[in-house]
């Protein structure tokens, strides 16, 4: 069809950044030894040698990395000494995503990520910098059949990711207001707080002693009110930071429904794009954290089958950052009508299962209380408070569990801390278990465990201590063997 | 899932499990003896450690060798239907599992030295998300089941 192509030269710049980022830490010991030895001459030579090596290496790997689009496949050749040739057939490609970070955006480039169904994501290919035009071309070439291709090439005149949003396809966009609420109620708030604490304790070592002492003395000399005010300022600052990171990450979060896939774009600085083929969706869930539940907000996610785990280790994929819970149904009807559900009469747990929830919840804090009561009596109030909190949570968990069986899906609501609602289709359940121990048997209770596939090892949806009879009903519903 | 499965696993499973229990107990025993030896040579190690270790060993031996295998065997049942596999196991917590044939990704049989001695084999059934086992079936039976399941599982699958 055509000549093998190389990626954009700016790609070299990106690889250099990437290598430096990955190896920066490993230079540190060398650097410390070098500086402490004060052999400036050798340090200079060493640094230049490393730099030259890096430049030559990056140039060569860029030179040797070529790709070639063919009728129904893409060929990629790479490797400086060991040549690797990879051919990916069009039919095996699950999704092709274009994403842009800051450097990409400056130069009008994009990264093309080609994902196959394999569990090893090294098998997947990526062209880490091509022009936007080329990226779109590769995307359309590999993705669509002829007629759709023509249609799309008419549409995709511009150089923007947003070009794909055609009014013909239903789409939903997050509002800045919802994002601000999402940011201010996000759990990352706590994480940032933690990072701050760590960062500060690390920073301590860099601040000269006398300065540090002076500062501490000054802080100590201030009145309590000032300290409290200071704490509040820091708190607000961290909170604002949480909001800003959420805004940057999920800015313009748009989910568009195409015939066979969902297409998500998001990000303020880094434009990210991802595709979720509908047939890989295993279940859909709604999460309401403790802060969001009283406000009536929920975030939506999907469980998809894929070998790749996202960088932040999350096994679920965000479908929408935040929306009013009351609007979820409308959202699904429009974007994902396959999962349109009606929950009118969810079943709760029987009263006799409450003790199990309470005991499971308070067991460890109670043990801690007992141990502390014998050893450090004056601190015993801490585990006592923990026990009471645990009991409240146990009761709450018990109260939250609800489920409903419909013709082709099962609805399960449960709570660890956040309220988590899952809708899973009959055809997506991998296996089902019913568990009972002797007390359960006596009380006609049973726990069920439903396994579905997700990005990692699979997810187990459990309902603990439900009526035995209802467990049987779910089992009958699930059973493929019609007796 | 209301009725328990009908098929039992091979009776020799009890013997095989007992041998495994003996082997584990011997390791425990060696550790206990080592504790006594250590107590003999070093003053700061009390004989009590050895005594506790040996009593734990004996209790463990009795439970895992004379009680558990029989109860386990009695509970272990399975049934292979055309459309699904049905398994029951567990002594205190009784678990019943349903695996639909169309979800089966692959079936393996496995045989360690102890099982081989009794002409037994373990059948392993994997879905995309879970793994299930029927331990200690007669060799031919396990092989037959493996072929039977893989034939039944060869139904056209929609994605994963």
Coordinates of C-alpha atoms in Angstrom, one line a residue:
Chain A
X1 CA 0.0 0.0 0.0
X2 CA 2.7 2.5 1.0
X3 CA 6.1 2.9 2.5
X4 CA 6.8 2.1 6.1
X5 CA 6.5 5.2 8.1
X6 CA 8.4 6.6 11.1
X7 CA 6.8 8.4 13.9
X8 CA 7.2 12.1 14.3
X9 CA 10.7 13.3 15.3
X10 CA 9.2 15.0 18.4
X11 CA 8.7 11.4 19.5
X12 CA 12.4 11.3 20.3
X13 CA 12.0 14.2 22.7
X14 CA 9.2 12.3 24.4
X15 CA 11.3 9.1 24.7
X16 CA 14.1 11.1 26.2
X17 CA 11.8 12.6 28.8
X18 CA 10.4 9.1 29.5
X19 CA 13.8 7.5 29.9
X20 CA 15.0 10.3 32.2
X21 CA 11.8 10.0 34.3
X22 CA 12.2 6.3 34.6
X23 CA 15.8 6.2 35.4
X24 CA 16.2 9.4 37.4
X25 CA 16.2 7.6 40.7
X26 CA 18.9 5.2 39.7
X27 CA 21.4 8.0 38.9
X28 CA 21.0 9.4 42.4
X29 CA 23.5 7.1 44.2
X30 CA 26.0 7.6 41.4
X31 CA 25.5 11.4 41.7
X32 CA 25.9 11.4 45.4
X33 CA 29.2 9.4 45.2
X34 CA 30.4 11.6 42.4
X35 CA 29.7 14.9 44.1
X36 CA 31.1 13.7 47.4
X37 CA 34.3 12.7 45.6
X38 CA 34.7 16.1 44.1
X39 CA 36.2 14.8 40.9
X40 CA 34.5 17.4 38.7
X41 CA 36.3 16.4 35.6
X42 CA 35.2 12.8 35.7
X43 CA 31.7 13.8 36.6
X44 CA 31.5 16.0 33.5
X45 CA 32.9 13.2 31.3
X46 CA 30.4 10.7 32.8
X47 CA 27.5 13.0 32.4
X48 CA 28.4 13.7 28.7
X49 CA 28.8 10.0 28.1
X50 CA 25.4 9.2 29.5
X51 CA 23.8 12.0 27.5
X52 CA 25.5 11.0 24.3
X53 CA 24.5 7.4 24.8
X54 CA 20.9 8.5 25.5
X55 CA 20.8 10.6 22.4
X56 CA 22.2 8.0 20.2
X57 CA 20.0 5.3 21.6
X58 CA 16.9 7.4 21.3
X59 CA 17.8 8.3 17.7
X60 CA 18.5 4.8 16.7
X61 CA 15.3 3.4 18.2
X62 CA 13.3 6.1 16.6
X63 CA 15.1 5.4 13.3
X64 CA 14.4 1.7 13.6
X65 CA 10.8 2.0 14.6
X66 CA 8.6 1.9 11.6
X67 CA 5.0 1.1 11.0
X68 CA 3.1 0.2 7.9
X69 CA -0.6 0.2 7.4
X70 CA -1.8 -2.6 5.1
X71 CA -5.2 -3.7 3.9
X72 CA -6.4 -5.2 7.1
X73 CA -3.5 -5.1 9.4
X74 CA -0.7 -2.9 10.8
X75 CA 2.9 -4.0 10.8
X76 CA 5.3 -2.6 13.3
X77 CA 9.1 -3.2 13.2
X78 CA 11.3 -2.1 16.0
X79 CA 14.5 -2.9 17.9
X80 CA 18.1 -1.7 17.4
X81 CA 20.0 -5.0 17.7
X82 CA 17.2 -7.5 18.0
X83 CA 14.7 -6.7 15.3
X84 CA 11.1 -7.3 16.3
X85 CA 8.4 -7.4 13.7
X86 CA 4.8 -7.4 14.8
X87 CA 1.7 -7.7 12.8
X88 CA -1.6 -7.0 14.3
X89 CA -4.7 -8.0 12.4
X90 CA -7.5 -5.5 12.2
X91 CA -10.0 -8.0 13.5
X92 CA -8.1 -8.6 16.7
X93 CA -8.0 -4.9 17.6
X94 CA -10.2 -4.1 20.5
X95 CA -9.7 -0.4 20.7
X96 CA -7.6 2.4 19.3
X97 CA -7.2 5.4 21.5
X98 CA -5.7 8.7 20.8
X99 CA -4.3 10.7 23.7
X100 CA -2.3 13.9 24.0
X101 CA -0.2 15.3 26.8
X102 CA 1.1 18.8 27.0
X103 CA 4.0 18.2 24.5
X104 CA 1.7 16.5 22.0
X105 CA -0.7 19.4 22.2
X106 CA 2.1 22.0 21.6
X107 CA 3.2 20.3 18.5
X108 CA -0.2 19.2 17.3
X109 CA 0.6 15.5 17.7
X110 CA -1.1 12.6 19.3
X111 CA -0.3 9.2 20.7
X112 CA -2.0 6.2 19.2
X113 CA -2.6 3.3 21.4
X114 CA -3.7 0.0 19.9
X115 CA -5.2 -2.5 22.3
X116 CA -5.8 -6.1 21.6
X117 CA -7.7 -8.6 23.8
X118 CA -4.5 -10.2 25.1
X119 CA -3.9 -10.3 28.8
X120 CA -0.3 -9.1 28.4
X121 CA -0.4 -5.5 27.4
X122 CA 3.2 -5.6 26.1
X123 CA 1.6 -7.2 23.1
X124 CA -0.3 -4.1 22.4
X125 CA 1.3 -1.5 20.2
X126 CA 1.5 2.2 20.5
X127 CA 2.8 4.9 18.2
X128 CA 3.8 7.4 20.7
X129 CA 3.9 10.6 18.6
X130 CA 2.3 11.1 15.2
X131 CA 0.6 14.1 13.7
X132 CA -3.1 14.5 14.6
X133 CA -4.0 13.9 10.9
X134 CA -2.0 10.7 10.8
X135 CA -3.4 9.6 14.1
X136 CA -6.9 10.0 12.8
X137 CA -6.0 8.2 9.6
X138 CA -4.5 5.2 11.4
X139 CA -7.5 5.2 13.7
X140 CA -10.0 5.2 10.9
X141 CA -8.1 2.8 8.7
X142 CA -7.9 0.1 11.4
X143 CA -11.2 0.7 13.0
X144 CA -13.9 1.0 10.5
X145 CA -15.1 -0.7 7.4
X146 CA -15.2 1.0 4.1
X147 CA -18.5 2.9 4.1
X148 CA -18.1 4.1 7.6
X149 CA -14.6 5.3 6.7
X150 CA -15.8 7.5 4.0
X151 CA -18.4 8.9 6.2
X152 CA -15.9 9.6 8.9
X153 CA -13.3 11.2 6.6
X154 CA -15.9 13.7 5.6
X155 CA -16.5 14.5 9.2
X156 CA -13.0 14.5 10.4
X157 CA -11.7 17.6 8.6
X158 CA -10.3 19.3 11.7
X159 CA -7.5 18.4 13.9
X160 CA -9.3 18.1 17.1
X161 CA -10.2 15.1 19.2
X162 CA -13.7 16.5 19.7
X163 CA -14.4 16.1 16.0
X164 CA -15.9 12.7 16.7
X165 CA -18.8 14.1 18.6
X166 CA -21.5 14.1 16.1
X167 CA -25.0 15.0 17.1
X168 CA -26.3 11.8 15.6
X169 CA -24.8 9.9 18.4
X170 CA -26.1 10.4 22.0
X171 CA -23.5 11.8 24.3
X172 CA -23.2 13.2 27.8
X173 CA -20.9 15.9 29.0
X174 CA -20.0 16.6 32.6
X175 CA -20.7 20.2 33.8
X176 CA -18.0 22.2 35.5
X177 CA -20.3 22.5 38.5
X178 CA -20.6 18.8 38.9
X179 CA -16.8 18.5 38.6
X180 CA -16.3 21.1 41.4
X181 CA -18.7 19.1 43.6
X182 CA -16.8 15.9 42.6
X183 CA -13.5 17.4 43.5
X184 CA -14.7 18.8 46.8
X185 CA -16.1 15.5 47.9
X186 CA -13.4 13.3 46.4
X187 CA -11.5 10.8 48.4
X188 CA -8.3 12.1 46.9
X189 CA -8.6 14.8 49.4
X190 CA -7.2 12.5 52.1
X191 CA -4.5 11.2 49.8
X192 CA -3.3 14.7 49.1
X193 CA -3.3 15.4 52.8
X194 CA -1.1 12.4 53.3
X195 CA 1.3 13.4 50.5
X196 CA 1.6 16.8 52.0
X197 CA 2.6 15.3 55.4
X198 CA 5.2 13.0 53.7
X199 CA 6.4 15.9 51.5
X200 CA 6.8 18.1 54.5
X201 CA 8.7 15.5 56.5
X202 CA 11.0 15.0 53.6
X203 CA 11.4 18.7 53.1
X204 CA 12.6 19.0 56.7
X205 CA 15.9 17.4 55.8
X206 CA 16.6 20.1 53.2
X207 CA 15.9 23.1 55.3
X208 CA 19.0 24.4 57.2
X209 CA 18.9 23.6 60.9
X210 CA 19.0 27.1 62.2
X211 CA 16.3 28.3 60.0
X212 CA 14.2 25.3 60.9
X213 CA 14.7 26.0 64.6
X214 CA 13.8 29.6 64.2
X215 CA 10.7 28.8 62.3
X216 CA 9.7 26.2 64.9
X217 CA 10.3 28.6 67.7
X218 CA 8.2 31.2 65.9
X219 CA 5.3 28.7 65.4
X220 CA 5.5 27.7 69.0
X221 CA 5.5 31.3 70.2
X222 CA 2.2 32.0 68.4
X223 CA -1.1 31.8 70.1
X224 CA -3.3 28.8 69.7
X225 CA -5.7 30.9 67.6
X226 CA -3.1 31.6 65.0
X227 CA -2.1 27.9 64.8
X228 CA -5.8 27.0 64.3
X229 CA -6.1 29.6 61.6
X230 CA -3.0 28.3 60.0
X231 CA -4.3 24.8 60.0
X232 CA -7.6 26.0 58.4
X233 CA -5.7 27.7 55.7
X234 CA -3.6 24.6 55.0
X235 CA -6.8 22.5 55.0
X236 CA -8.6 24.8 52.5
X237 CA -5.5 24.9 50.3
X238 CA -5.4 21.1 50.2
X239 CA -9.1 21.0 49.5
X240 CA -8.8 23.5 46.6
X241 CA -5.9 21.4 45.3
X242 CA -8.2 18.4 45.3
X243 CA -10.8 20.3 43.3
X244 CA -8.2 21.6 40.8
X245 CA -6.8 18.1 40.2
X246 CA -10.3 16.7 39.6
X247 CA -11.0 19.6 37.2
X248 CA -7.8 19.0 35.3
X249 CA -8.3 15.3 35.1
X250 CA -11.9 15.2 34.1
X251 CA -12.4 18.5 32.3
X252 CA -14.9 18.1 29.5
X253 CA -15.5 14.5 30.3
X254 CA -17.6 13.3 27.5
X255 CA -19.0 9.9 26.9
X256 CA -20.5 9.2 23.5
X257 CA -22.4 6.2 22.4
X258 CA -21.6 4.7 19.1
X259 CA -23.3 1.6 17.7
X260 CA -20.9 -0.9 19.2
X261 CA -18.8 1.1 21.6
X262 CA -18.6 3.9 24.2
X263 CA -16.1 6.6 23.5
X264 CA -14.7 8.7 26.3
X265 CA -12.7 11.9 26.1
X266 CA -11.5 13.9 29.0
X267 CA -8.7 16.1 30.4
X268 CA -7.7 19.7 30.4
X269 CA -4.0 19.6 29.9
X270 CA -3.7 16.0 28.8
X271 CA -6.4 15.0 26.4
X272 CA -7.3 11.5 27.0
X273 CA -9.5 9.3 24.8
X274 CA -10.6 5.8 25.4
X275 CA -12.9 3.4 23.8
X276 CA -15.0 0.7 25.5
X277 CA -16.3 -1.9 23.2
X278 CA -19.8 -2.7 24.4
X279 CA -19.3 -6.4 24.3
X280 CA -16.5 -6.2 26.8
X281 CA -18.7 -4.6 29.5
X282 CA -19.2 -7.1 32.2
X283 CA -21.2 -5.1 34.7
X284 CA -22.1 -1.6 35.4
X285 CA -21.9 0.0 38.8
X286 CA -22.7 3.1 40.7
X287 CA -20.6 4.3 43.7
X288 CA -21.8 6.8 46.3
X289 CA -19.2 7.7 48.8
X290 CA -20.1 8.7 52.3
X291 CA -19.7 12.4 51.5
X292 CA -21.7 12.2 48.2
X293 CA -24.5 10.0 49.3
X294 CA -26.3 12.6 51.5
X295 CA -25.9 15.1 48.6
X296 CA -27.6 12.6 46.2
X297 CA -24.6 12.2 43.9
X298 CA -23.0 9.1 42.5
X299 CA -20.3 8.2 40.1
X300 CA -20.8 5.6 37.4
X301 CA -18.3 2.9 36.5
X302 CA -18.1 -0.2 34.3
X303 CA -16.3 -3.4 34.8
X304 CA -14.7 -4.4 31.6
X305 CA -12.8 -7.5 30.6
X306 CA -9.3 -6.5 29.7
X307 CA -5.8 -7.6 30.7
X308 CA -4.5 -4.2 31.1
X309 CA -4.5 -2.5 34.5
X310 CA -4.6 1.2 34.5
X311 CA -1.6 3.1 35.9
X312 CA -3.3 4.0 39.2
X313 CA -4.1 0.4 39.8
X314 CA -7.9 0.8 39.5
X315 CA -9.7 -2.3 38.2
X316 CA -12.8 -0.4 37.2
X317 CA -13.3 2.1 34.5
X318 CA -15.0 5.4 35.1
X319 CA -18.1 5.9 33.0
X320 CA -19.1 9.3 34.4
X321 CA -17.4 11.3 37.2
X322 CA -20.5 12.6 39.0
X323 CA -24.2 13.0 38.5
X324 CA -27.4 13.2 40.5
X325 CA -28.5 9.7 41.4
X326 CA -31.9 10.5 40.1
X327 CA -30.5 11.1 36.7
X328 CA -28.7 7.8 36.4
X329 CA -31.6 6.1 34.8
X330 CA -32.0 8.8 32.1
X331 CA -28.3 8.6 31.5
X332 CA -28.3 4.9 31.0
X333 CA -31.4 5.0 28.8
X334 CA -29.7 7.3 26.5
X335 CA -26.1 6.1 26.5
X336 CA -26.3 2.5 27.5
X337 CA -29.9 1.3 27.0
X338 CA -28.7 -2.3 27.4
X339 CA -28.4 -1.6 31.1
X340 CA -31.6 0.3 31.5
X341 CA -33.1 -1.0 34.7
X342 CA -36.2 -0.6 36.9
X343 CA -35.8 -1.2 40.6
X344 CA -39.2 -1.1 42.2
X345 CA -39.2 -3.8 44.8
X346 CA -35.7 -4.5 46.0
X347 CA -35.5 -7.2 48.7
X348 CA -33.7 -6.5 52.0
X349 CA -32.1 -8.9 54.4
X350 CA -34.1 -10.7 57.1
X351 CA -33.7 -9.5 60.7
X352 CA -31.9 -12.6 61.8
X353 CA -28.9 -11.9 59.6
X354 CA -28.2 -8.6 61.4
X355 CA -26.1 -10.3 64.2
X356 CA -23.7 -11.7 61.6
X357 CA -23.1 -8.2 60.2
X358 CA -22.6 -6.7 63.6
X359 CA -20.2 -9.4 64.8
X360 CA -18.1 -9.3 61.6
X361 CA -17.8 -5.6 61.9
X362 CA -16.9 -5.2 65.6
X363 CA -14.8 -8.3 66.0
X364 CA -11.4 -6.8 65.7
X365 CA -12.0 -3.5 67.5
X366 CA -13.6 -5.5 70.3
X367 CA -10.6 -7.7 70.6
X368 CA -8.4 -4.6 70.6
X369 CA -10.6 -3.2 73.4
X370 CA -10.2 -6.3 75.5
X371 CA -6.5 -6.5 75.0
X372 CA -6.1 -2.8 75.9
X373 CA -8.4 -3.1 78.8
X374 CA -5.8 -5.6 80.4
X375 CA -2.7 -3.7 79.3
X376 CA -3.1 0.0 78.9
X377 CA -6.4 0.9 80.6
X378 CA -6.0 4.7 80.2
X379 CA -6.0 4.4 76.4
X380 CA -9.0 2.0 76.2
X381 CA -11.4 4.7 75.0
X382 CA -9.8 4.7 71.5
X383 CA -10.8 1.1 70.7
X384 CA -14.1 1.6 72.5
X385 CA -14.9 4.4 70.1
X386 CA -13.7 2.3 67.2
X387 CA -16.0 -0.5 68.3
X388 CA -19.0 1.7 68.5
X389 CA -18.2 3.2 65.0
X390 CA -17.8 -0.4 63.7
X391 CA -21.1 -1.4 65.1
X392 CA -22.8 1.6 63.4
X393 CA -21.1 0.7 60.2
X394 CA -22.1 -3.0 60.6
X395 CA -25.7 -1.9 61.0
X396 CA -25.4 0.4 58.0
X397 CA -24.0 -2.3 55.9
X398 CA -26.8 -4.6 56.8
X399 CA -29.3 -1.9 56.0
X400 CA -27.7 -1.1 52.7
X401 CA -27.9 -4.6 51.3
X402 CA -30.6 -4.9 48.7
X403 CA -31.1 -6.9 45.7
X404 CA -33.6 -7.5 42.9
X405 CA -33.8 -10.2 40.3
X406 CA -35.1 -9.4 36.9
X407 CA -35.5 -11.4 33.8
X408 CA -31.9 -10.9 32.5
X409 CA -30.1 -9.0 35.1
X410 CA -29.4 -9.0 38.8
X411 CA -29.2 -5.8 40.8
X412 CA -27.2 -5.8 44.0
X413 CA -26.6 -2.9 46.4
X414 CA -24.1 -3.2 49.2
X415 CA -21.6 -1.2 51.2
X416 CA -18.1 -1.4 52.6
X417 CA -17.8 2.3 53.2
X418 CA -19.3 3.7 50.0
X419 CA -22.6 2.5 48.8
X420 CA -21.9 0.3 45.7
X421 CA -24.7 -0.7 43.3
X422 CA -24.0 -3.2 40.6
X423 CA -26.1 -4.4 37.7
X424 CA -24.9 -7.6 36.2
X425 CA -26.4 -9.4 33.3
X426 CA -27.2 -13.1 33.5
X427 CA -25.0 -13.8 30.5
X428 CA -22.0 -12.1 32.1
X429 CA -21.8 -14.2 35.3
X430 CA -18.9 -16.6 35.2
X431 CA -20.0 -18.8 38.0
X432 CA -22.1 -18.8 41.1
X433 CA -21.6 -20.1 44.7
X434 CA -23.8 -20.6 47.6
X435 CA -22.2 -20.9 51.0
X436 CA -23.6 -22.0 54.3
X437 CA -22.1 -22.9 57.6
X438 CA -24.0 -24.9 60.3
X439 CA -25.5 -21.8 62.0
X440 CA -26.7 -20.6 58.6
X441 CA -28.2 -24.0 58.0
X442 CA -30.1 -23.9 61.2
X443 CA -31.4 -20.4 60.5
X444 CA -32.2 -21.0 56.8
X445 CA -29.7 -18.3 55.7
X446 CA -27.1 -18.5 52.9
X447 CA -24.5 -16.3 51.3
X448 CA -24.1 -16.2 47.6
X449 CA -21.1 -15.2 45.6
X450 CA -21.3 -14.3 41.9
X451 CA -18.1 -14.1 39.9
X452 CA -17.7 -11.8 37.0
X453 CA -14.7 -11.0 34.8
X454 CA -12.9 -7.6 35.2
X455 CA -9.6 -6.1 34.4
X456 CA -7.7 -8.1 36.9
X457 CA -8.6 -11.5 38.4
X458 CA -12.3 -11.2 38.4
X459 CA -14.7 -9.6 40.8
X460 CA -16.9 -11.4 43.3
X461 CA -20.3 -9.8 44.0
X462 CA -21.5 -11.2 47.3
X463 CA -24.7 -11.1 49.3
X464 CA -24.1 -12.4 52.7
X465 CA -26.7 -14.0 54.9
X466 CA -29.8 -13.8 52.7
X467 CA -32.9 -15.9 53.0
X468 CA -32.1 -19.4 51.8
X469 CA -35.2 -19.4 49.7
X470 CA -34.1 -16.3 47.9
X471 CA -30.6 -17.7 47.3
X472 CA -32.3 -20.7 45.7
X473 CA -34.3 -18.4 43.5
X474 CA -31.2 -16.6 42.3
X475 CA -29.6 -20.1 41.7
X476 CA -32.6 -21.2 39.7
X477 CA -32.5 -18.1 37.7
X478 CA -28.8 -18.5 37.0
X479 CA -28.9 -22.2 36.3
X480 CA -28.5 -23.1 32.6
X481 CA -29.8 -26.6 33.2
X482 CA -33.5 -26.5 32.9
X483 CA -34.7 -29.4 35.1
Chain B
X1 CA -29.1 -25.9 43.9
X2 CA -31.7 -27.1 46.2
X3 CA -30.6 -30.8 46.0
X4 CA -27.0 -31.8 46.6
X5 CA -25.0 -33.2 43.7
X6 CA -25.2 -37.0 43.3
X7 CA -21.7 -38.2 42.4
X8 CA -19.1 -38.9 45.0
X9 CA -15.3 -38.7 44.5
X10 CA -13.2 -41.9 44.9
X11 CA -13.1 -43.4 48.3
X12 CA -9.3 -43.7 48.1
X13 CA -9.2 -39.9 48.4
X14 CA -9.4 -40.4 52.2
X15 CA -6.1 -42.5 52.1
X16 CA -4.4 -40.0 49.8
X17 CA -5.4 -37.1 52.1
X18 CA -4.2 -39.0 55.1
X19 CA -0.8 -39.5 53.6
X20 CA -0.6 -35.8 52.9
X21 CA -1.6 -35.2 56.5
X22 CA 1.2 -37.6 57.7
X23 CA 3.7 -35.7 55.6
X24 CA 2.8 -32.3 57.0
X25 CA 2.7 -33.8 60.5
X26 CA 6.3 -35.1 60.0
X27 CA 7.5 -31.6 59.1
X28 CA 5.8 -30.3 62.3
X29 CA 7.4 -33.1 64.2
X30 CA 10.9 -32.3 62.9
X31 CA 10.4 -28.6 63.9
X32 CA 9.3 -29.8 67.4
X33 CA 12.3 -32.0 67.8
X34 CA 14.5 -29.1 66.6
X35 CA 13.0 -27.1 69.4
X36 CA 14.0 -29.7 72.0
X37 CA 17.5 -30.0 70.6
X38 CA 17.8 -26.2 70.7
X39 CA 16.6 -26.2 74.3
X40 CA 19.2 -28.8 75.2
X41 CA 22.1 -26.8 73.7
X42 CA 21.1 -23.2 74.5
X43 CA 20.1 -22.2 78.0
X44 CA 18.0 -19.2 76.9
X45 CA 15.5 -21.5 75.0
X46 CA 13.0 -23.0 77.3
X47 CA 11.8 -26.7 77.0
X48 CA 8.3 -25.3 77.1
X49 CA 8.6 -24.2 73.5
X50 CA 9.3 -27.8 72.5
X51 CA 6.4 -29.1 74.7
X52 CA 4.0 -26.7 73.2
X53 CA 5.2 -27.5 69.7
X54 CA 4.9 -31.2 70.2
X55 CA 1.3 -30.9 71.6
X56 CA 0.3 -28.8 68.7
X57 CA 1.8 -31.4 66.4
X58 CA -0.2 -34.2 68.0
X59 CA -3.5 -32.3 67.9
X60 CA -2.9 -31.3 64.3
X61 CA -2.0 -34.8 63.4
X62 CA -5.2 -36.3 64.9
X63 CA -7.4 -33.7 63.4
X64 CA -6.0 -33.6 59.9
X65 CA -5.5 -37.3 59.7
X66 CA -8.4 -39.0 61.4
X67 CA -11.2 -36.5 61.4
X68 CA -10.9 -34.1 58.4
X69 CA -10.4 -36.5 55.4
X70 CA -13.5 -38.6 56.2
X71 CA -15.7 -35.5 56.7
X72 CA -14.3 -34.0 53.7
X73 CA -14.9 -37.0 51.6
X74 CA -18.4 -37.3 52.8
X75 CA -19.2 -33.7 51.8
X76 CA -17.5 -33.7 48.4
X77 CA -19.9 -34.3 45.7
X78 CA -20.2 -33.2 42.1
X79 CA -22.5 -33.6 39.1
X80 CA -21.9 -32.9 35.4
X81 CA -24.9 -31.8 33.5
X82 CA -25.0 -31.0 29.8
X83 CA -25.3 -27.3 30.5
X84 CA -23.4 -26.9 33.8
X85 CA -21.1 -28.4 36.4
X86 CA -22.3 -28.6 40.0
X87 CA -19.9 -29.0 42.9
X88 CA -20.3 -29.2 46.6
X89 CA -17.6 -29.1 49.2
X90 CA -16.6 -27.8 52.6
X91 CA -16.7 -29.2 56.1
X92 CA -17.9 -26.2 58.2
X93 CA -18.8 -23.8 55.5
X94 CA -20.6 -25.9 52.8
X95 CA -20.1 -24.3 49.4
X96 CA -22.1 -25.2 46.3
X97 CA -20.9 -24.0 43.0
X98 CA -22.5 -23.8 39.6
X99 CA -20.3 -23.4 36.6
X100 CA -22.1 -23.1 33.2
X101 CA -20.5 -25.1 30.4
X102 CA -20.4 -22.1 28.1
X103 CA -18.2 -20.3 30.7
X104 CA -15.6 -23.1 30.8
X105 CA -12.4 -21.9 29.3
X106 CA -10.3 -25.0 29.8
X107 CA -10.2 -28.3 31.7
X108 CA -7.1 -29.9 33.1
X109 CA -6.3 -33.1 35.0
X110 CA -3.5 -33.1 37.4
X111 CA -1.8 -35.9 39.3
X112 CA 0.8 -35.7 42.0
X113 CA 2.9 -38.6 43.3
X114 CA 0.4 -39.4 46.2
X115 CA -2.6 -39.4 43.9
X116 CA -0.7 -41.5 41.4
X117 CA -0.1 -44.2 44.0
X118 CA -3.9 -44.7 44.3
X119 CA -4.6 -44.2 40.6
X120 CA -6.4 -40.9 41.2
X121 CA -6.3 -37.5 39.5
X122 CA -7.6 -34.0 40.1
X123 CA -9.9 -32.3 37.6
X124 CA -9.4 -28.6 37.3
X125 CA -12.0 -26.4 35.6
X126 CA -11.2 -22.8 34.7
X127 CA -13.5 -20.0 33.6
X128 CA -12.3 -16.6 32.6
X129 CA -12.5 -15.4 36.2
X130 CA -12.5 -18.4 38.5
X131 CA -10.9 -21.8 39.0
X132 CA -12.6 -24.9 40.4
X133 CA -11.4 -28.3 41.3
X134 CA -12.8 -31.8 41.7
X135 CA -10.0 -33.6 43.6
X136 CA -9.3 -37.3 43.6
X137 CA -11.3 -38.9 40.9
X138 CA -10.3 -42.3 39.4
X139 CA -7.8 -41.7 36.6
X140 CA -10.0 -42.9 33.8
X141 CA -13.0 -41.2 35.2
X142 CA -11.1 -37.9 35.4
X143 CA -9.9 -38.3 31.8
X144 CA -13.4 -39.1 30.6
X145 CA -14.9 -36.1 32.4
X146 CA -12.2 -33.9 31.0
X147 CA -13.0 -34.9 27.5
X148 CA -16.7 -34.8 28.2
X149 CA -16.6 -31.3 29.6
X150 CA -14.3 -29.9 26.9
X151 CA -16.7 -31.4 24.3
X152 CA -19.7 -29.8 26.1
X153 CA -17.9 -26.5 26.6
X154 CA -17.2 -26.3 22.9
X155 CA -20.3 -24.3 22.4
X156 CA -20.1 -21.0 20.5
X157 CA -19.2 -18.3 22.9
X158 CA -20.1 -14.7 22.8
X159 CA -17.1 -12.6 23.8
X160 CA -15.3 -13.9 27.0

